[in-house]
Coordinates of C-alpha atoms in Angstrom, one line a residue:
M1 CA 3.3 -12.4 34.0
K2 CA 3.4 -8.8 32.8
A3 CA 6.1 -6.3 32.1
I4 CA 6.1 -2.6 31.5
R5 CA 9.0 -0.7 30.0
C6 CA 9.3 3.0 29.8
L7 CA 12.0 4.6 27.8
P8 CA 13.3 7.9 29.2
V9 CA 13.2 11.2 27.3
L10 CA 15.8 11.0 24.6
F11 CA 17.8 14.2 24.8
S12 CA 20.5 13.0 22.4
L13 CA 21.0 15.5 19.6
L14 CA 21.0 13.4 16.5
I15 CA 22.4 15.3 13.6
S16 CA 20.0 14.7 10.7
A17 CA 19.1 11.3 12.1
S18 CA 15.4 11.5 12.9
L19 CA 12.6 9.2 11.6
F20 CA 9.0 10.4 11.3
A21 CA 6.0 9.3 9.3
G22 CA 7.8 6.5 7.6
T23 CA 6.0 6.9 4.3
T24 CA 6.2 10.6 3.3
G25 CA 8.5 13.5 3.2
K26 CA 8.3 17.3 3.4
I27 CA 9.1 20.4 1.3
A28 CA 9.9 23.6 3.2
G29 CA 11.6 26.9 2.6
T30 CA 11.1 30.6 2.2
V31 CA 9.8 32.9 -0.5
T32 CA 11.5 36.3 -0.9
D33 CA 11.7 39.3 -3.1
A34 CA 14.5 38.7 -5.6
R35 CA 15.7 42.3 -5.5
S36 CA 15.3 43.4 -1.9
G37 CA 15.4 40.1 -0.1
E38 CA 12.3 41.0 1.7
K39 CA 10.2 38.0 3.0
L40 CA 7.0 37.7 1.1
L41 CA 3.7 37.1 3.0
A42 CA 0.8 35.0 1.6
A43 CA 2.7 33.6 -1.4
N44 CA 1.2 30.4 -2.6
V45 CA 3.4 27.3 -3.0
T46 CA 1.8 24.4 -4.7
V47 CA 2.9 20.9 -5.9
E48 CA 1.8 20.2 -9.4
G49 CA -0.4 17.2 -9.8
L50 CA -1.3 17.1 -6.1
A51 CA -4.2 18.9 -4.3
T52 CA -1.8 20.3 -1.7
G53 CA 0.0 23.4 -1.1
A54 CA 0.8 26.1 1.5
A55 CA 0.9 29.9 2.0
T56 CA 3.9 31.7 3.4
N57 CA 3.7 33.2 6.9
I58 CA 4.9 36.6 8.0
D59 CA 8.5 35.3 7.9
G60 CA 8.1 34.1 4.3
F61 CA 8.2 30.5 5.5
Y62 CA 6.1 27.7 4.2
A63 CA 6.0 23.9 4.8
I64 CA 4.1 21.2 2.8
V65 CA 4.0 17.9 4.7
N66 CA 2.7 14.4 3.8
L67 CA 4.3 14.2 0.4
P68 CA 4.9 10.7 -1.0
P69 CA 8.5 10.2 -2.0
G70 CA 9.2 11.1 -5.6
T71 CA 10.1 13.9 -8.0
Y72 CA 7.8 16.9 -8.3
K73 CA 7.3 20.3 -9.9
V74 CA 6.7 23.0 -7.3
K75 CA 5.3 26.4 -8.1
A76 CA 5.4 29.7 -6.1
S77 CA 3.2 32.6 -7.0
L78 CA 2.1 35.9 -5.6
V79 CA 0.0 38.7 -7.2
G80 CA 2.3 41.3 -8.7
Y81 CA 5.2 38.8 -9.0
T82 CA 6.4 36.5 -11.8
T83 CA 5.5 32.9 -11.0
V84 CA 8.5 30.6 -10.5
M85 CA 8.4 26.8 -11.0
Q86 CA 11.1 24.5 -9.8
V87 CA 11.3 21.1 -11.5
D88 CA 13.0 17.8 -10.5
V89 CA 12.4 18.5 -6.9
R90 CA 13.2 15.2 -5.1
V91 CA 11.3 14.3 -1.9
E92 CA 12.8 11.5 0.2
I93 CA 11.1 9.4 2.9
D94 CA 11.1 11.1 6.3
Q95 CA 13.3 14.0 5.1
T96 CA 12.9 17.7 4.6
T97 CA 13.6 19.0 1.1
T98 CA 14.6 22.7 1.4
L99 CA 13.2 24.7 -1.5
N100 CA 13.6 28.5 -1.5
F101 CA 12.0 30.8 -4.1
K102 CA 13.1 34.3 -5.2
L103 CA 10.3 36.1 -7.0
N104 CA 10.7 39.1 -9.3
E105 CA 8.1 41.8 -9.8
E106 CA 6.0 40.9 -12.8
T107 CA 6.7 42.8 -16.0
V108 CA 4.7 40.7 -18.4
Q109 CA 1.4 39.3 -17.3
G110 CA 1.3 35.5 -17.2
Q111 CA 5.1 35.2 -17.4
E112 CA 6.5 32.1 -15.7
V113 CA 10.1 31.2 -14.9
V114 CA 11.1 27.5 -14.8
I115 CA 14.2 26.5 -12.8
T116 CA 15.7 23.0 -12.4
A117 CA 16.2 22.2 -8.7
T118 CA 19.6 21.1 -7.7
R119 CA 20.3 18.9 -4.7
P120 CA 22.9 20.1 -2.2
V121 CA 26.2 18.3 -2.1
V122 CA 25.7 17.7 1.6
Q123 CA 22.1 17.3 2.8
R124 CA 21.8 18.6 6.4
D125 CA 18.7 16.4 6.9
I126 CA 20.5 13.1 6.4
S127 CA 23.3 11.4 8.1
A128 CA 25.7 8.6 7.2
S129 CA 23.4 6.1 8.9
R130 CA 20.7 6.5 6.4
A131 CA 20.5 5.7 2.7
N132 CA 17.7 6.3 0.1
M133 CA 17.2 4.3 -3.1
T134 CA 14.7 5.1 -5.8
N135 CA 13.0 2.4 -8.0
A136 CA 15.3 3.4 -10.9
E137 CA 18.4 2.8 -8.8
V138 CA 17.0 -0.5 -7.6
D139 CA 16.3 -1.5 -11.2
R140 CA 19.9 -0.9 -12.2
L141 CA 21.3 -3.3 -9.6
P142 CA 22.1 -6.9 -10.5
V143 CA 19.7 -8.3 -7.8
S144 CA 16.4 -10.2 -7.6
T145 CA 15.4 -9.6 -3.9
V146 CA 15.0 -6.6 -1.6
S147 CA 17.5 -8.0 0.8
N148 CA 20.1 -8.2 -2.0
A149 CA 19.3 -4.6 -3.1
I150 CA 19.9 -3.0 0.3
S151 CA 23.0 -5.1 0.9
F152 CA 24.8 -2.6 -1.4
Q153 CA 24.5 -0.1 1.5
A154 CA 27.2 0.3 4.1
G155 CA 26.6 -1.8 7.2
V156 CA 24.0 -4.1 5.6
Q157 CA 24.5 -7.8 4.6
S158 CA 22.0 -10.0 2.8
T159 CA 21.2 -13.4 4.3
A160 CA 18.6 -16.1 3.7
T161 CA 16.6 -14.9 6.8
G162 CA 16.7 -11.2 5.9
P163 CA 19.0 -8.2 6.2
V164 CA 21.8 -8.2 8.7
I165 CA 22.3 -4.6 9.8
R166 CA 25.4 -3.5 11.8
G167 CA 26.2 -7.2 12.5
S168 CA 23.0 -8.0 14.3
S169 CA 20.7 -10.8 13.4
P170 CA 17.7 -10.2 11.1
D171 CA 15.2 -10.6 13.9
Q172 CA 16.6 -7.4 15.4
A173 CA 15.7 -5.3 12.4
A174 CA 12.3 -3.8 11.3
F175 CA 11.0 -4.3 7.7
M176 CA 8.2 -1.9 6.9
V177 CA 6.1 -1.7 3.7
D178 CA 4.1 1.5 3.3
G179 CA 4.4 2.2 7.0
L180 CA 3.2 -1.2 8.1
T181 CA 5.7 -3.7 9.7
V182 CA 5.7 -7.1 8.0
R183 CA 7.2 -9.6 10.5
D184 CA 6.6 -13.2 11.4
E185 CA 5.9 -12.8 15.1
R186 CA 6.8 -16.5 15.6
T187 CA 10.5 -15.9 14.9
N188 CA 10.5 -12.1 14.8
L189 CA 12.1 -12.4 11.4
P190 CA 11.1 -9.9 8.7
Y191 CA 9.2 -11.0 5.6
T192 CA 11.2 -9.6 2.7
G193 CA 9.8 -11.6 -0.2
I194 CA 8.0 -8.7 -1.8
A195 CA 8.4 -8.1 -5.6
L196 CA 11.1 -5.7 -6.7
S197 CA 8.7 -4.4 -9.4
S198 CA 6.4 -3.0 -6.7
I199 CA 9.1 -0.8 -5.1
Q200 CA 8.8 3.0 -5.4
D201 CA 11.4 4.0 -2.8
V202 CA 13.6 2.2 -0.2
Q203 CA 15.2 3.8 2.8
V204 CA 17.7 2.0 5.1
Q205 CA 18.2 3.4 8.6
T206 CA 21.1 2.0 10.6
G207 CA 21.0 4.2 13.7
G208 CA 19.4 7.1 15.5
F209 CA 15.9 5.7 16.0
D210 CA 13.1 8.0 17.1
A211 CA 10.6 7.3 19.9
E212 CA 8.1 6.3 17.2
Y213 CA 9.9 3.0 16.7
G214 CA 10.0 0.0 19.0
N215 CA 10.7 -3.7 18.8
L216 CA 14.0 -3.3 17.0
R217 CA 17.6 -2.9 17.7
S218 CA 19.8 -2.8 14.6
G219 CA 18.0 -0.9 11.8
I220 CA 14.9 -0.2 9.7
V221 CA 14.2 -1.0 6.1
N222 CA 11.4 1.3 4.9
V223 CA 9.8 0.3 1.6
I224 CA 7.2 2.4 -0.2
T225 CA 5.4 0.6 -3.0
K226 CA 3.9 1.9 -6.2
E227 CA 0.3 2.9 -6.2
G228 CA -0.5 3.0 -9.9
G229 CA -1.3 6.0 -12.1
T230 CA -4.7 7.8 -12.3
S231 CA -4.8 7.9 -16.1
N232 CA -2.1 5.7 -17.5
Y233 CA -1.2 2.0 -17.2
S234 CA 2.4 0.9 -16.5
I235 CA 3.9 -2.5 -16.6
S236 CA 7.3 -3.8 -15.5
F237 CA 9.2 -7.1 -15.7
N238 CA 12.5 -8.4 -14.8
G239 CA 13.8 -12.0 -14.7
R240 CA 16.8 -14.2 -14.4
Y241 CA 17.2 -17.7 -15.8
A242 CA 20.1 -20.2 -15.3
N243 CA 20.2 -23.5 -17.0
P244 CA 20.4 -26.7 -14.9
R245 CA 24.0 -27.1 -13.8
P246 CA 26.1 -28.7 -11.0
K247 CA 26.5 -26.6 -7.8
H248 CA 29.6 -28.3 -6.6
F249 CA 33.3 -28.6 -7.5
G250 CA 34.9 -31.8 -8.5
P251 CA 33.3 -35.2 -9.2
S252 CA 29.8 -36.0 -7.9
I253 CA 29.3 -37.8 -4.6
Y254 CA 27.3 -40.3 -6.8
D255 CA 30.2 -41.0 -9.1
K256 CA 31.4 -44.6 -9.2
N257 CA 34.8 -43.5 -7.7
S258 CA 33.3 -41.5 -4.9
Y259 CA 33.9 -42.3 -1.2
W260 CA 30.4 -43.9 -0.9
I261 CA 30.5 -46.0 -4.1
R262 CA 34.1 -47.0 -5.1
P263 CA 34.7 -49.8 -2.6
Y264 CA 31.5 -51.6 -3.9
L265 CA 32.3 -51.3 -7.6
D266 CA 36.0 -51.2 -8.0
P267 CA 36.9 -54.7 -9.5
A268 CA 40.2 -54.7 -7.6
V269 CA 38.5 -54.9 -4.2
C270 CA 34.7 -55.2 -4.5
W271 CA 34.6 -59.0 -4.6
T272 CA 37.2 -59.9 -2.0
G273 CA 37.3 -56.8 0.1
T274 CA 39.2 -53.6 0.6
Q275 CA 41.7 -55.4 2.8
N276 CA 42.8 -57.8 0.1
G277 CA 46.0 -55.9 -0.6
A278 CA 45.0 -54.5 -4.0
W279 CA 44.8 -51.0 -2.6
D280 CA 47.8 -49.3 -0.9
A281 CA 47.5 -48.2 2.7
V282 CA 46.8 -44.6 1.8
T283 CA 43.9 -45.5 -0.4
R284 CA 42.5 -47.9 2.1
Q285 CA 42.4 -45.1 4.7
Q286 CA 40.4 -42.9 2.4
Y287 CA 37.4 -45.2 1.8
A288 CA 34.9 -47.1 3.9
A289 CA 36.0 -50.7 4.7
F290 CA 34.1 -53.4 2.9
Q291 CA 34.5 -57.2 3.2
G292 CA 33.5 -57.9 -0.4
W293 CA 30.5 -59.2 -2.3
N294 CA 31.7 -62.8 -2.0
A295 CA 31.4 -62.5 1.8
V296 CA 28.0 -60.8 1.5
S297 CA 26.8 -63.6 -0.8
Q298 CA 28.0 -66.3 1.6
A299 CA 26.0 -64.6 4.4
T300 CA 22.8 -64.7 2.4
M301 CA 23.2 -68.4 1.8
K302 CA 22.6 -68.9 5.6
D303 CA 19.0 -67.9 5.1
P304 CA 16.7 -71.0 4.9
N305 CA 14.6 -69.3 2.2
P306 CA 16.3 -69.9 -1.2
A307 CA 14.7 -66.7 -2.6
N308 CA 16.9 -64.7 -0.3
H309 CA 20.1 -66.2 -1.6
L310 CA 22.2 -63.9 -3.7
S311 CA 25.2 -64.5 -5.8
P312 CA 28.0 -61.9 -5.5
T313 CA 26.9 -60.3 -8.8
A314 CA 23.2 -60.3 -7.7
A315 CA 24.2 -58.7 -4.3
Q316 CA 26.0 -56.0 -6.2
Q317 CA 23.0 -55.4 -8.3
V318 CA 20.9 -54.9 -5.2
F319 CA 23.4 -52.4 -3.9
L320 CA 23.2 -50.5 -7.2
W321 CA 19.4 -50.4 -6.9
E322 CA 19.5 -49.0 -3.3
Y323 CA 22.1 -46.5 -4.3
R324 CA 20.5 -45.5 -7.6
K325 CA 19.7 -41.9 -6.6
Q326 CA 21.5 -39.4 -8.8
A327 CA 22.2 -35.8 -8.0
E328 CA 22.3 -34.3 -11.5
I329 CA 20.3 -31.1 -11.3
N330 CA 17.7 -31.1 -14.1
I331 CA 15.7 -28.0 -13.2
P332 CA 16.7 -24.4 -13.7
D333 CA 17.2 -21.6 -11.3
Y334 CA 15.1 -18.6 -12.1
D335 CA 13.5 -15.4 -10.7
F336 CA 10.4 -14.0 -12.3
D337 CA 9.1 -10.5 -11.2
A338 CA 6.4 -8.5 -12.8
G339 CA 4.1 -5.6 -12.0
L340 CA 1.1 -3.9 -13.5
G341 CA -0.7 -0.7 -12.3
G342 CA -3.1 1.9 -13.4
P343 CA -6.7 3.2 -13.0
I344 CA -9.5 0.8 -12.2
P345 CA -12.2 1.2 -14.9
G346 CA -15.1 3.2 -13.6
G347 CA -13.1 4.3 -10.6
E348 CA -13.2 8.0 -11.4
A349 CA -16.2 8.5 -9.3
L350 CA -14.5 6.7 -6.4
G351 CA -11.7 9.0 -5.9
N352 CA -9.6 8.0 -9.0
L353 CA -9.5 4.5 -7.8
R354 CA -6.3 2.9 -8.9
F355 CA -4.3 -0.3 -8.3
F356 CA -0.8 -1.8 -8.5
A357 CA -0.4 -5.6 -8.6
A358 CA 2.9 -7.5 -8.5
Y359 CA 3.9 -11.1 -8.6
K360 CA 7.2 -12.7 -7.9
Q361 CA 8.3 -16.4 -8.2
S362 CA 11.7 -17.9 -7.7
Q363 CA 13.3 -21.3 -7.8
S364 CA 16.8 -22.4 -6.6
A365 CA 17.7 -26.1 -7.1
Y366 CA 19.3 -27.9 -4.2
V367 CA 22.8 -29.1 -4.6
V368 CA 21.5 -32.6 -3.7
P369 CA 17.8 -33.4 -4.2
L370 CA 16.0 -34.2 -0.9
S371 CA 12.3 -34.7 -0.1
D372 CA 12.0 -31.6 -2.3
N373 CA 14.5 -30.8 -5.0
A374 CA 14.5 -27.0 -4.8
Y375 CA 13.8 -24.0 -2.6
R376 CA 10.9 -22.0 -4.0
N377 CA 9.3 -18.7 -3.2
Y378 CA 6.0 -17.2 -4.4
N379 CA 4.6 -13.8 -3.6
G380 CA 1.6 -11.8 -4.8
Q381 CA 0.8 -8.2 -3.8
L382 CA -2.1 -5.9 -4.5
R383 CA -2.4 -2.2 -3.6
I384 CA -5.6 -0.2 -4.1
T385 CA -5.6 3.6 -3.6
S386 CA -8.5 6.1 -3.6
D387 CA -8.5 9.8 -3.0
I388 CA -11.9 9.9 -1.4
T389 CA -11.6 13.6 -1.1
P390 CA -8.8 16.0 -1.9
T391 CA -7.7 15.7 1.7
F392 CA -8.7 12.1 2.5
K393 CA -6.8 9.2 1.1
L394 CA -7.5 5.5 1.5
L395 CA -5.0 2.7 1.0
I396 CA -5.9 -1.0 1.0
E397 CA -3.1 -3.6 0.7
G398 CA -2.9 -7.4 0.5
L399 CA -0.1 -9.8 0.3
M400 CA 0.2 -13.6 -0.1
G401 CA 3.4 -15.5 0.0
R402 CA 4.6 -19.1 0.1
T403 CA 7.9 -20.8 0.8
T404 CA 8.5 -24.5 0.0
G405 CA 11.4 -26.7 0.4
T406 CA 12.9 -29.4 2.7
N407 CA 13.0 -28.9 6.5
N408 CA 16.5 -28.4 7.8
N409 CA 16.3 -30.4 11.0
N410 CA 15.2 -33.9 12.0
G411 CA 15.1 -33.5 15.7
G412 CA 11.7 -31.8 16.1
T413 CA 13.4 -28.6 17.2
G414 CA 10.7 -26.8 15.4
N415 CA 10.9 -23.7 13.2
A416 CA 10.5 -21.5 16.2
A417 CA 12.5 -23.3 18.8
T418 CA 15.9 -22.4 17.5
T419 CA 17.3 -19.0 16.9
A420 CA 17.5 -17.3 13.5
S421 CA 21.3 -17.7 13.4
N422 CA 21.1 -21.5 13.4
N423 CA 17.7 -22.0 11.8
P424 CA 18.0 -20.5 8.4
N425 CA 14.9 -19.2 6.7
N426 CA 12.5 -20.5 9.3
G427 CA 13.7 -24.1 9.1
V428 CA 13.9 -24.6 5.3
F429 CA 17.0 -25.4 3.3
T430 CA 17.7 -22.5 0.9
G431 CA 19.2 -22.8 -2.5
D432 CA 22.6 -22.0 -1.1
P433 CA 24.8 -25.1 -1.7
D434 CA 26.6 -24.7 1.6
D435 CA 23.2 -24.7 3.4
I436 CA 22.9 -28.5 2.7
A437 CA 26.6 -29.4 2.2
S438 CA 27.3 -28.2 5.8
L439 CA 25.0 -31.0 7.1
M440 CA 26.5 -33.7 4.8
T441 CA 30.0 -34.1 6.2
K442 CA 31.5 -37.5 7.1
G443 CA 31.3 -36.7 10.8
V444 CA 27.5 -36.7 11.1
S445 CA 25.3 -39.7 11.8
Y446 CA 23.6 -41.6 9.0
I447 CA 25.3 -39.4 6.4
D448 CA 24.7 -42.0 3.7
A449 CA 21.0 -41.9 4.4
R450 CA 21.0 -38.1 3.9
I451 CA 22.8 -38.5 0.6
F452 CA 21.1 -41.6 -1.0
A453 CA 17.6 -41.6 0.5
T454 CA 15.1 -38.9 -0.2
D455 CA 13.2 -38.5 3.1
Y456 CA 15.7 -38.1 5.9
W457 CA 14.2 -34.6 6.2
A458 CA 10.6 -33.7 5.7
P459 CA 9.1 -31.4 3.1
T460 CA 8.0 -28.0 4.5
T461 CA 5.6 -25.3 3.3
I462 CA 5.2 -21.9 5.0
D463 CA 2.4 -19.6 4.0
F464 CA 2.3 -15.9 4.6
K465 CA -0.8 -13.7 4.4
S466 CA -1.3 -10.1 5.2
G467 CA -3.9 -7.4 4.6
G468 CA -4.6 -4.0 5.9
A469 CA -6.0 -0.5 5.3
K470 CA -4.7 2.9 6.1
V471 CA -6.4 6.3 5.9
T472 CA -4.5 9.6 5.7
H473 CA -6.4 12.8 6.4
T474 CA -4.7 16.1 5.6
L475 CA -6.1 18.7 8.0
S476 CA -4.0 21.5 6.6
A477 CA -0.7 22.0 4.7
Q478 CA 1.1 21.5 8.0
T479 CA -1.0 18.8 9.8
F480 CA -2.2 15.3 8.9
Y481 CA -2.9 12.0 10.6
D482 CA -2.7 8.3 9.7
A483 CA -4.9 5.6 11.0
S484 CA -4.2 2.0 10.1
F485 CA -5.2 -1.6 10.8
F486 CA -3.1 -4.5 9.7
V487 CA -3.1 -8.3 9.9
F488 CA -0.1 -10.6 9.3
Q489 CA -0.3 -14.4 9.5
S490 CA 2.3 -17.2 9.1
K491 CA 1.3 -20.8 8.8
Y492 CA 3.7 -23.7 8.9
S493 CA 3.3 -27.2 7.6
T494 CA 6.2 -29.8 8.1
N495 CA 5.1 -33.4 7.6
P496 CA 6.5 -36.5 5.9
A497 CA 5.8 -37.2 2.3
A498 CA 3.7 -40.2 1.3
L499 CA 4.5 -43.6 2.8
R500 CA 6.7 -45.8 0.8
D501 CA 5.0 -48.3 -1.5
Q502 CA 6.3 -51.6 -0.3
S503 CA 5.0 -53.6 -3.2
P504 CA 7.8 -55.6 -4.9
I505 CA 8.9 -53.9 -8.1
M506 CA 12.2 -55.6 -8.8
S507 CA 13.7 -59.1 -8.5
F508 CA 17.3 -60.2 -8.2
G509 CA 19.0 -63.6 -8.2
N510 CA 16.6 -66.4 -7.4
G511 CA 13.7 -64.1 -6.6
Y512 CA 15.1 -61.6 -4.1
L513 CA 12.4 -59.0 -4.2
V514 CA 12.8 -55.3 -3.5
D515 CA 10.4 -52.3 -3.3
M516 CA 11.1 -48.7 -4.2
A517 CA 13.4 -48.2 -1.2
P518 CA 15.2 -46.0 -0.4
F519 CA 12.8 -43.5 -1.9
G520 CA 9.7 -42.6 0.1
Y521 CA 8.9 -42.2 3.8
E522 CA 9.1 -45.4 6.0
P523 CA 8.7 -45.1 9.8
A524 CA 9.5 -48.8 10.4
P525 CA 13.0 -50.4 10.3
S526 CA 14.4 -50.8 6.9
T527 CA 18.1 -51.4 6.1
G528 CA 19.9 -51.8 2.8
I529 CA 22.3 -54.6 1.9
T530 CA 25.3 -52.6 3.1
G531 CA 23.6 -51.1 6.1
L532 CA 22.0 -48.0 4.5
R533 CA 19.3 -46.8 6.8
M534 CA 16.0 -46.5 4.8
G535 CA 13.6 -46.3 7.7
V536 CA 13.3 -45.2 11.3
G537 CA 14.6 -41.7 12.2
M538 CA 13.4 -40.4 8.9
S539 CA 11.3 -37.2 8.6
N540 CA 10.9 -36.8 12.4
S541 CA 10.2 -33.1 12.4
R542 CA 6.6 -32.0 12.5
D543 CA 5.1 -28.5 12.5
S544 CA 1.5 -27.3 12.3
S545 CA 1.8 -23.8 13.9
K546 CA -0.1 -20.7 12.9
V547 CA 0.6 -17.2 14.2
T548 CA -1.6 -14.2 13.4
T549 CA -0.8 -10.7 14.5
Y550 CA -3.3 -7.8 14.5
T551 CA -2.0 -4.2 14.6
A552 CA -3.8 -1.0 15.0
K553 CA -2.0 2.3 14.8
F554 CA -2.7 6.1 14.9
D555 CA -0.2 8.8 14.2
I556 CA -0.6 12.6 13.9
T557 CA 2.1 15.0 12.5
S558 CA 2.1 18.8 12.6
Q559 CA 4.5 21.4 11.5
L560 CA 3.9 23.9 14.4
D561 CA 6.3 26.5 13.1
R562 CA 9.6 26.9 11.2
I563 CA 11.5 24.9 13.8
N564 CA 9.2 22.4 15.4
Q565 CA 7.6 19.4 13.7
V566 CA 5.7 17.3 16.3
K567 CA 4.5 13.8 15.9
A568 CA 2.5 11.6 18.4
G569 CA 0.9 8.3 18.2
V570 CA -0.4 5.1 19.8
E571 CA -0.1 1.4 18.7
W572 CA -1.8 -1.8 19.8
V573 CA -0.6 -5.3 18.8
L574 CA -2.4 -8.5 19.6
T575 CA -0.9 -11.9 18.6
D576 CA -2.9 -15.2 18.2
D577 CA 0.0 -17.5 18.9
Y578 CA -0.9 -21.1 18.1
I579 CA 2.3 -23.3 18.3
D580 CA 2.2 -27.0 17.5
Y581 CA 5.5 -28.7 16.7
A582 CA 7.1 -32.0 17.6
S583 CA 9.7 -34.7 17.1
V584 CA 7.9 -37.9 16.1
D585 CA 9.3 -41.4 15.6
A586 CA 6.6 -44.1 15.6
F587 CA 9.1 -46.9 16.1
L588 CA 11.3 -45.2 18.7
P589 CA 8.9 -42.9 20.6
A590 CA 11.3 -42.4 23.5
G591 CA 14.8 -41.0 23.4
G592 CA 14.2 -37.2 23.5
R593 CA 11.0 -37.1 21.4
Y594 CA 8.6 -34.4 22.5
W595 CA 5.5 -32.4 21.5
S596 CA 5.3 -28.7 22.1
K597 CA 1.8 -27.2 21.9
F598 CA 0.3 -24.1 23.3
H599 CA -2.1 -21.3 22.4
T600 CA -1.6 -17.9 23.9
F601 CA -2.6 -14.3 23.1
P602 CA 0.4 -12.0 23.9
K603 CA -0.2 -8.3 23.4
R604 CA 1.7 -5.1 23.6
G605 CA 1.0 -1.4 23.3
A606 CA 3.0 1.8 22.9
A607 CA 2.5 5.5 23.0
Y608 CA 5.0 8.2 22.0
I609 CA 5.5 11.9 21.3
Q610 CA 8.5 13.4 19.6
D611 CA 9.7 16.7 18.3
K612 CA 12.0 17.3 15.3
L613 CA 13.7 20.7 15.7
E614 CA 15.2 22.1 12.6
F615 CA 17.7 24.8 13.3
E616 CA 20.1 26.4 10.9
G617 CA 22.9 23.9 10.5
M618 CA 21.6 21.4 13.1
I619 CA 18.7 18.9 13.4
A620 CA 17.7 17.9 16.9
N621 CA 15.3 15.2 17.9
L622 CA 13.6 14.8 21.3
G623 CA 11.1 12.1 22.2
V624 CA 9.6 9.9 24.9
R625 CA 8.0 6.5 24.4
L626 CA 6.1 4.2 26.7
D627 CA 5.9 0.5 25.9
Y628 CA 3.6 -2.1 27.5
H629 CA 4.1 -5.9 27.2
D630 CA 1.8 -8.7 28.4
P631 CA 2.9 -12.2 27.4
S632 CA -0.6 -13.4 28.5
G633 CA 0.8 -16.8 29.7
T634 CA 2.0 -18.6 32.7
W635 CA 5.4 -19.6 33.9
Y636 CA 6.8 -22.1 36.4
S637 CA 7.1 -21.0 40.0
Y638 CA 10.5 -22.3 41.1
T639 CA 10.0 -22.8 44.8
D640 CA 11.3 -26.4 45.4
P641 CA 15.0 -26.8 44.4
Y642 CA 14.7 -30.6 44.9
N643 CA 11.9 -31.0 42.4
L644 CA 13.1 -33.4 39.8
A645 CA 11.1 -31.5 37.1
F646 CA 13.8 -28.9 37.2

């Protein structure tokens, strides 16, 4: 089955709402005679510290494209005129910084005038749907993740699965790092676990998308990472630590007076039952009914094996053993984020080879310990940059991430089979207390097993890997192209923990033996003295999926004249989609259990061309895009309405 989609020419005039290269900006303006206002031809405009610049044309106009976001010193010079340098010139991602120079005739040879650039109160090259943040601004925010940082912008909300932009789910947004989209193609969710210490600039776009961008609906988060200095080393660190503490209000559910415990321990009712009249009617309605340990003891006496006979006191001790799990959080919550960058020793001969490495680790304890007791994230990044020639730049990037925790479903729905809205963080409980508490209300099945056993849900690990390279070749001050290749992989592992050791480790009464239950995974039937399920229906979810996406992209940008900046490009994406998830119950194999497994190679391609027209007082953007989609799979042919398969 194949599908082709062609977007029409976009004739909407988007005031200051265009998106171009995604990683660089532009400085443009005019150079004039300060006294006469005459446009100066052949004046040189250069950016200090970069081997780039431009000469003015007959209209005194110049444009310098392909400038990484940052703050620069820009110099204008012409023989016979005093050189003027403007400092603190800010360049934003995908925007034009207008910088005009007025030169005076030179009176003293070698004289230079320094001017501090001022940003206009209203930038005509930006609209309300776009926001820029520098690394200094991000550092000042009380946040530990990129999603939290951008949530301070209007129209953006931070969630466990990623940014929610304009109310749409995270899988409808694009998250780009250095111009490369980082997305788990299995769920279409963005991977946002990068280290804050690696961020140079962030731009959030919530509307007015150009033809360049596809496979999105709500918005774009564009992150540019640091590349390391050519002569100096830099280090950054930020962290957060919170002592172990409860994450709930009121008494613990493991308290002796809780709903699940009090009927079995309260001396007024635990021996003769909750209906013995010791509790008033209102209290009886609040707690689970219990016939009393005397009755339980009498029931054990019917067993012909004397070792299984329990006195009322011994029966209560067995109960306390089976309900011994405690929820006191004894591990801290923390975020650790550090970065280091600078020149690579001996790299001068290799184009000032430099690096920036960052590492991030976080832990958030669960409100109730499960098969894992916390949600954990790990992320490592490495960026290597080389100026092979003054006009040819090479960027190599790598990323490794890991998420661990407890799977949030027990029906084998898989981490890909449900939508992002009801499958938080790819099927893993987060550290948000409500994430777990919402599935532990009295109305759900086997709620006591979820609370007092450890393995109702299975532990899960998700590994993310990515790597790629991009070359940027500056053909002139007005024209450059990017060519990139990028690989992103997500690998899932959801399986039960180790089998329960059924060796006797405790004895009660006349030799009533118990193992380590309810802790540990047990696929066979196992029930506690009061009916607590400790086996069957435990850790049913399985997942061994792996999805790898290969992306190749080429873009070329040219400032044709003062008005027109044209960009064109092509993109090809191939996905190795290996899906293998199931619902497994060895004791009850029927009853809705299934195994979903397939291996396909969907692919898509795109080509576009767009023109950014910069008039005085108005920015217009025109573009056309062609998208090609091939699912590379088969589908059922629905020809027989009486076929029971449907």
